[in-house]
C-alpha positions as a printed NumPy array, in Angstrom:
array([[154.749, 166.671, -30.495],
       [151.411, 167.522, -29.471],
       [151.67 , 166.402, -26.049],
       [154.366, 169.003, -25.302],
       [151.778, 171.492, -26.08 ],
       [150.467, 173.25 , -23.082],
       [146.705, 174.484, -22.233],
       [145.03 , 177.156, -20.669],
       [145.162, 176.525, -17.194],
       [148.92 , 175.409, -17.516],
       [149.656, 178.758, -19.599],
       [147.675, 180.553, -16.454],
       [150.182, 179.022, -14.244],
       [153.135, 180.542, -15.946],
       [151.275, 184.076, -15.892],
       [149.471, 184.345, -12.353],
       [152.457, 183.742,  -9.837],
       [154.937, 185.821, -11.828],
       [152.697, 188.48 , -12.34 ],
       [151.733, 188.542,  -8.697],
       [155.07 , 187.953,  -7.467],
       [156.761, 189.375,  -4.346],
       [155.042, 192.859,  -4.823],
       [151.735, 191.443,  -3.679],
       [153.313, 190.721,  -0.298],
       [155.249, 194.162,  -0.205],
       [153.227, 196.74 ,  -2.232],
       [149.955, 196.732,  -0.258],
       [151.141, 198.029,   3.178],
       [153.634, 200.151,   1.313],
       [150.532, 201.751,  -0.714],
       [148.401, 202.053,   2.328],
       [151.185, 203.679,   4.585],
       [151.525, 206.285,   1.778],
       [148.21 , 207.375,   0.653],
       [146.022, 205.493,   3.514],
       [142.074, 204.339,   2.149],
       [143.045, 205.827,  -1.276],
       [145.031, 202.851,  -1.832],
       [142.01 , 200.648,  -3.136],
       [141.514, 203.062,  -6.026],
       [144.997, 203.147,  -6.697],
       [144.755, 199.34 ,  -6.973],
       [141.604, 199.15 ,  -8.975],
       [143.095, 201.889, -11.517],
       [146.224, 199.664, -12.053],
       [144.577, 196.489, -12.283],
       [142.373, 197.854, -14.957],
       [145.462, 199.152, -16.615],
       [147.249, 195.573, -16.248],
       [143.901, 194.35 , -17.795],
       [144.468, 196.471, -21.228],
       [147.913, 195.699, -21.115],
       [147.403, 191.813, -21.222],
       [144.435, 192.324, -23.869],
       [147.092, 194.335, -26.108],
       [149.754, 191.845, -25.801],
       [147.418, 188.68 , -25.91 ],
       [146.354, 189.837, -29.378],
       [149.635, 190.501, -30.551],
       [150.976, 186.992, -29.308],
       [147.745, 185.563, -31.483],
       [148.285, 187.119, -34.593],
       [152.383, 187.091, -34.403],
       [153.264, 183.671, -32.553],
       [156.986, 182.055, -32.119],
       [159.379, 181.887, -29.588],
       [160.795, 185.462, -29.98 ],
       [157.395, 186.494, -28.275],
       [156.3  , 189.972, -29.32 ],
       [159.968, 190.397, -31.111],
       [157.739, 188.726, -34.264],
       [155.431, 191.615, -34.127],
       [158.065, 194.205, -33.678],
       [159.996, 192.86 , -36.593],
       [156.613, 192.972, -38.964],
       [155.952, 196.567, -37.708],
       [159.599, 198.211, -37.703],
       [161.803, 195.665, -39.156],
       [164.645, 193.099, -37.613],
       [166.723, 195.938, -36.322],
       [164.192, 197.279, -33.924],
       [163.249, 193.615, -32.967],
       [166.763, 192.861, -32.48 ],
       [166.975, 196.247, -30.105],
       [163.854, 195.024, -28.149],
       [165.455, 191.565, -27.633],
       [168.415, 193.029, -26.285],
       [166.568, 195.324, -23.855],
       [164.599, 191.911, -22.661],
       [167.94 , 189.888, -22.357],
       [169.785, 192.562, -20.516],
       [166.742, 192.874, -18.209],
       [166.828, 189.189, -17.789],
       [170.279, 189.016, -16.666],
       [169.534, 191.128, -13.643],
       [165.73 , 191.366, -12.315],
       [165.926, 187.256, -11.85 ],
       [169.008, 188.009,  -9.487],
       [166.891, 190.591,  -7.533],
       [163.904, 188.405,  -7.301],
       [165.859, 185.456,  -5.78 ],
       [167.53 , 187.779,  -3.751],
       [163.988, 188.606,  -2.18 ],
       [162.721, 184.99 ,  -1.773],
       [166.332, 184.421,  -0.094],
       [165.389, 187.061,   2.486],
       [162.01 , 185.606,   3.375],
       [163.533, 182.267,   3.935],
       [166.675, 183.776,   6.012],
       [163.789, 185.568,   8.033],
       [161.856, 182.406,   8.604],
       [164.41 , 179.706,   8.879],
       [167.993, 180.997,   9.313],
       [169.888, 183.18 ,  11.579],
       [171.686, 186.334,  10.298],
       [174.842, 184.41 ,  10.299],
       [173.693, 182.612,   7.087],
       [174.123, 185.036,   4.271],
       [170.982, 185.832,   2.079],
       [173.455, 185.685,  -1.   ],
       [174.545, 182.099,  -0.29 ],
       [170.659, 181.24 ,   0.158],
       [170.112, 183.086,  -3.202],
       [172.856, 181.082,  -5.044],
       [171.224, 177.903,  -3.955],
       [168.003, 179.048,  -5.309],
       [169.359, 180.193,  -8.569],
       [171.018, 176.778,  -9.119],
       [167.856, 174.902,  -8.027],
       [165.639, 176.872, -10.504],
       [167.977, 176.572, -13.172],
       [167.715, 172.941, -12.932],
       [163.835, 173.017, -12.897],
       [163.864, 174.804, -15.911],
       [165.451, 171.806, -17.777],
       [162.177, 169.936, -17.342],
       [159.241, 170.007, -19.807],
       [157.183, 173.101, -20.281],
       [154.141, 171.245, -19.376],
       [155.422, 170.452, -15.968],
       [156.716, 173.994, -15.359],
       [153.507, 175.374, -15.949],
       [151.667, 172.913, -13.839],
       [154.321, 173.377, -10.756],
       [153.845, 177.231, -11.353],
       [150.03 , 176.463, -11.401],
       [150.138, 174.637,  -7.928],
       [152.245, 177.512,  -6.249],
       [150.16 , 180.371,  -7.702],
       [146.779, 178.496,  -6.608],
       [148.448, 177.92 ,  -2.803],
       [149.741, 181.568,  -3.036],
       [146.178, 182.887,  -3.899],
       [144.279, 180.606,  -1.404],
       [146.265, 181.667,   1.438],
       [146.208, 185.435,   0.7  ],
       [142.54 , 185.785,  -0.058],
       [141.378, 183.351,   2.535],
       [143.33 , 185.395,   5.294],
       [142.211, 188.488,   3.671],
       [138.542, 187.627,   3.684],
       [138.599, 186.212,   7.231],
       [140.197, 189.056,   8.735],
       [137.641, 191.421,   6.961],
       [134.837, 189.487,   8.065],
       [135.916, 188.774,  11.726],
       [138.131, 191.841,  12.64 ],
       [136.825, 194.92 ,  10.749],
       [138.24 , 198.197,  11.753],
       [136.281, 201.358,  11.966],
       [138.835, 203.715,   9.954],
       [136.986, 204.586,   6.943],
       [138.057, 208.194,   7.079],
       [139.856, 209.539,   4.062],
       [142.709, 211.774,   4.228],
       [143.451, 214.798,   2.394],
       [144.097, 214.006,  -1.078],
       [147.585, 214.364,  -2.395],
       [148.184, 214.454,  -6.111],
       [151.71 , 213.809,  -5.798],
       [151.424, 210.94 ,  -3.456],
       [148.912, 209.135,  -5.305],
       [150.726, 209.844,  -8.456],
       [153.972, 208.345,  -6.988],
       [151.942, 205.37 ,  -5.656],
       [150.453, 204.583,  -9.192],
       [154.091, 204.298, -10.464],
       [155.026, 201.667,  -7.487],
       [152.123, 199.905,  -8.63 ],
       [153.096, 200.211, -12.384],
       [155.863, 197.414, -11.677],
       [152.817, 194.946, -11.094],
       [151.724, 194.792, -14.628],
       [155.211, 194.464, -16.452],
       [155.534, 190.958, -17.349],
       [152.744, 190.427, -19.646],
       [154.761, 190.704, -22.762],
       [157.105, 187.774, -21.894],
       [154.26 , 185.409, -21.793],
       [154.599, 185.628, -25.753],
       [157.977, 183.816, -25.655],
       [155.912, 180.56 , -25.056],
       [153.275, 181.181, -27.742],
       [154.833, 178.553, -30.22 ],
       [154.415, 175.894, -27.275],
       [150.66 , 176.61 , -26.664],
       [148.274, 174.298, -28.453],
       [145.139, 176.149, -30.047],
       [147.062, 179.532, -29.756],
       [143.829, 181.748, -30.295],
       [141.355, 180.123, -27.893],
       [144.104, 178.951, -25.236],
       [145.817, 182.474, -24.907],
       [142.585, 184.383, -24.477],
       [141.195, 181.887, -22.137],
       [144.34 , 182.18 , -20.067],
       [145.079, 185.814, -20.119],
       [141.235, 186.437, -19.126],
       [141.392, 183.817, -16.364],
       [144.643, 185.173, -15.08 ],
       [143.787, 188.824, -15.266],
       [140.435, 187.951, -13.107],
       [142.583, 186.267, -10.725],
       [144.945, 189.051, -10.326],
       [142.392, 191.506,  -9.837],
       [140.556, 189.731,  -7.228],
       [143.639, 189.062,  -4.913],
       [144.824, 192.914,  -5.505],
       [141.939, 194.288,  -4.492],
       [141.19 , 191.703,  -1.569],
       [144.41 , 192.003,  -0.239],
       [144.354, 195.942,  -0.44 ],
       [141.052, 195.989,   1.383],
       [142.082, 193.883,   3.954],
       [145.318, 196.116,   4.719],
       [142.962, 199.096,   4.914],
       [139.81 , 197.709,   7.007],
       [141.027, 195.397,   9.121],
       [142.971, 195.62 ,  12.347],
       [146.019, 195.338,  10.731],
       [149.335, 195.712,  12.523],
       [152.739, 196.04 ,  11.097],
       [155.236, 195.08 ,  14.   ],
       [155.667, 191.357,  12.427],
       [158.9  , 190.908,  10.809],
       [157.247, 189.841,   7.542],
       [154.773, 191.954,   6.001],
       [150.936, 191.23 ,   5.951],
       [151.568, 188.827,   9.028],
       [149.079, 191.011,  10.747],
       [146.298, 190.075,   8.183],
       [146.618, 186.367,   8.278],
       [147.425, 185.852,  11.902],
       [143.646, 185.857,  12.792],
       [143.148, 182.864,  10.46 ],
       [146.447, 180.884,  10.582],
       [147.892, 181.968,  13.938],
       [151.528, 181.143,  14.564],
       [151.613, 179.487,  10.999],
       [151.373, 182.986,   9.27 ],
       [155.105, 183.858,   9.166],
       [156.021, 180.547,   7.842],
       [153.002, 180.57 ,   5.207],
       [153.882, 183.921,   4.118],
       [157.463, 182.99 ,   3.729],
       [156.507, 180.194,   1.595],
       [154.084, 182.466,  -0.403],
       [156.469, 184.902,  -1.153],
       [159.147, 182.422,  -2.201],
       [156.865, 180.462,  -4.318],
       [155.943, 183.413,  -6.123],
       [159.594, 184.627,  -6.406],
       [160.305, 181.192,  -7.879],
       [157.34 , 181.516, -10.492],
       [158.686, 184.803, -11.76 ],
       [162.202, 183.363, -12.38 ],
       [160.738, 180.352, -14.178],
       [158.769, 182.633, -16.208],
       [161.359, 185.222, -17.122],
       [164.47 , 183.066, -17.44 ],
       [162.771, 180.246, -19.2  ],
       [160.913, 182.595, -21.742],
       [164.481, 184.604, -22.311],
       [166.226, 181.332, -22.631],
       [163.862, 180.387, -25.651],
       [164.361, 183.994, -27.199],
       [168.064, 183.488, -27.032],
       [167.979, 180.251, -28.471],
       [165.767, 181.502, -31.315],
       [167.756, 184.446, -32.093],
       [171.023, 182.406, -32.135],
       [169.988, 180.386, -35.027],
       [171.198, 182.185, -37.933],
       [174.49 , 183.199, -35.942],
       [177.195, 180.467, -36.336],
       [179.301, 181.419, -33.624],
       [176.4  , 181.121, -31.377],
       [174.663, 178.127, -32.868],
       [175.452, 176.08 , -29.716],
       [172.91 , 178.271, -27.912],
       [169.947, 176.541, -29.852],
       [170.643, 173.307, -28.501],
       [167.463, 171.699, -26.8  ],
       [166.697, 168.477, -24.724],
       [164.087, 166.172, -26.433],
       [161.78 , 168.074, -24.096],
       [162.29 , 171.43 , -25.741],
       [164.174, 172.766, -22.937],
       [167.142, 175.089, -24.518],
       [169.701, 173.97 , -21.924],
       [172.752, 175.753, -23.12 ],
       [170.465, 179.265, -23.083],
       [169.499, 178.436, -19.635],
       [173.001, 177.295, -18.382],
       [174.346, 180.666, -19.552],
       [171.693, 182.636, -17.96 ],
       [171.903, 181.079, -14.652],
       [175.99 , 181.202, -14.817],
       [175.764, 185.166, -15.186],
       [172.716, 185.253, -12.546],
       [175.426, 183.812, -10.186],
       [177.917, 185.92 , -11.206],
       [175.698, 189.044, -10.444],
       [174.717, 187.409,  -6.976],
       [178.564, 187.241,  -6.446],
       [179.001, 190.726,  -7.127],
       [176.295, 191.482,  -4.802],
       [177.72 , 189.425,  -2.027],
       [181.083, 191.154,  -2.586],
       [179.066, 194.619,  -2.356],
       [180.179, 195.613,  -5.998],
       [176.446, 196.148,  -6.771],
       [173.409, 196.433,  -4.765],
       [169.839, 194.564,  -5.357],
       [168.279, 197.884,  -5.558],
       [170.654, 198.787,  -8.416],
       [169.914, 195.514, -10.098],
       [166.108, 196.027,  -9.719],
       [166.46 , 199.937, -11.005],
       [168.134, 198.701, -14.206],
       [166.247, 195.541, -14.857],
       [162.912, 197.511, -14.364],
       [164.249, 199.963, -16.972],
       [164.875, 197.647, -19.985],
       [161.772, 195.68 , -19.216],
       [159.711, 198.877, -19.83 ],
       [161.745, 199.751, -22.986],
       [160.823, 196.311, -24.573],
       [157.312, 196.621, -23.518],
       [157.174, 200.181, -24.898],
       [158.543, 198.815, -28.262],
       [155.831, 196.098, -28.202],
       [153.095, 198.79 , -27.523],
       [154.076, 200.954, -30.508],
       [154.089, 197.658, -32.51 ],
       [150.608, 197.11 , -31.61 ],
       [149.408, 200.786, -32.408],
       [150.794, 200.004, -35.882],
       [149.512, 196.376, -36.449],
       [146.446, 195.889, -34.641],
       [143.302, 197.02 , -36.78 ],
       [140.568, 197.392, -34.045],
       [140.461, 200.857, -32.968],
       [139.591, 200.038, -29.253],
       [142.882, 197.993, -29.18 ],
       [144.679, 201.044, -30.873],
       [143.291, 203.361, -28.157],
       [144.71 , 201.079, -25.317],
       [147.702, 200.744, -26.835],
       [148.111, 204.84 , -27.4  ],
       [147.169, 205.124, -23.765],
       [149.545, 202.372, -22.131],
       [152.647, 203.618, -24.524],
       [152.251, 207.157, -22.889],
       [151.953, 205.874, -19.562],
       [155.224, 203.447, -20.074],
       [157.049, 206.273, -21.504],
       [156.486, 208.631, -18.096],
       [157.616, 205.553, -15.929],
       [160.682, 205.035, -18.278],
       [161.778, 208.716, -18.082],
       [161.573, 208.121, -14.153],
       [163.967, 205.365, -14.357],
       [167.597, 205.183, -13.505],
       [169.631, 207.604, -15.517],
       [172.423, 205.06 , -16.077],
       [169.831, 202.594, -17.892],
       [168.573, 205.712, -19.853],
       [171.694, 206.873, -21.258],
       [172.343, 202.912, -21.991],
       [168.929, 202.508, -23.894],
       [169.714, 206.021, -25.816],
       [173.091, 204.608, -26.89 ],
       [171.834, 201.434, -27.997],
       [168.999, 202.537, -29.855],
       [170.872, 205.156, -31.513],
       [173.374, 202.326, -32.512],
       [170.271, 200.046, -33.777],
       [168.852, 203.051, -35.645],
       [172.058, 203.831, -37.129],
       [172.52 , 200.49 , -38.393],
       [169.071, 200.375, -39.992],
       [169.984, 203.643, -41.819],
       [173.062, 202.209, -43.302],
       [171.369, 199.158, -44.085],
       [168.556, 200.923, -46.021],
       [171.463, 203.18 , -47.836],
       [173.567, 199.864, -48.77 ],
       [170.343, 198.18 , -50.355],
       [169.441, 201.447, -52.208],
       [172.964, 201.779, -53.8  ],
       [172.765, 198.156, -54.426],
       [169.708, 198.59 , -56.447],
       [171.231, 201.809, -57.861],
       [174.232, 199.667, -59.334],
       [172.07 , 197.394, -60.872],
       [170.091, 199.894, -62.764],
       [173.286, 201.385, -64.061],
       [174.418, 197.868, -65.035],
       [171.384, 197.327, -66.8  ],
       [171.442, 200.552, -68.527]])
């Protein structure tokens, strides 16, 4: 059994790529175009917030490990109903988010290799199926694959950025007039770069020496992500960047990689999207398998290969992803709508985890971090899709109502027992 357990580097592979995601390709130029040279400060602030979130999630993972991820801590803090509510939020997000991620990868592949005659959705179908098959491999292999992809992405992005900063520095060091609204909006955009740490907890039962391994992986991953964010942001600001290429950041990479820049960036973006898909779908599949154990009608979803892969839960998720991709192809739903809905449910799940951290963690520093983060996440959630907010409120009301009815039932049973004894 120990040979299936993963170590710090392998776990880091499941973290770095997904946390960087396609956002590291798209956001640096967007943030710079929005607030100019203040962008580096926005990236720094959000990177520090991300480290705090990672630290809080890591401590919860260590104290409450299991395939249900932070759900174990949520149950300890608020009971089974709230844990199930959080799990529902995460599962709903995982039904839509990975489709949008693969659509992003498909767009890069289409731009690089194919003409517009090949629809992005058909490329996404192929990617979703391939990723579903990859998820059937042992977790150790998935971690190593993600680590290789993440390492390649980091080397390309950092080396290209550093080369441009050294050899092609710009003289645009002036700061524009500071606008609080623009800076605040940029921070909100960057908030999406830190959501994902909470999903790592779903792998905690398959980690050897969890206390040491998780802490090392989180420290290493957070440090790498911080460096990549700041170096790339600095390169966008302080080199002779040009935004005329079809793929963003090509102007930064071109001085070092020349004509290979577009292909390399397409590979990097696709690879990061693939690692994001692997982490989210793999983690949620394990959550579904764990939650299905006590439900006889869903017990088939607990089935696993000998390597630990919950193949029926993975198959169910891939099937639903293909269905959503087909709906996008028919233009019945847009990728933007999927992103908006998925993000809201990811944040709602993370917010419950932070509330659990406030209640369970003993250290004052950790409690303070959790309180600060919960306020920020609540603000972000309120700015999410109205449809998602309505669904979240309805689900919360239903689960809270069930919780109250359960308490009332238990009190009535206890009262009847007392009456019987008398």
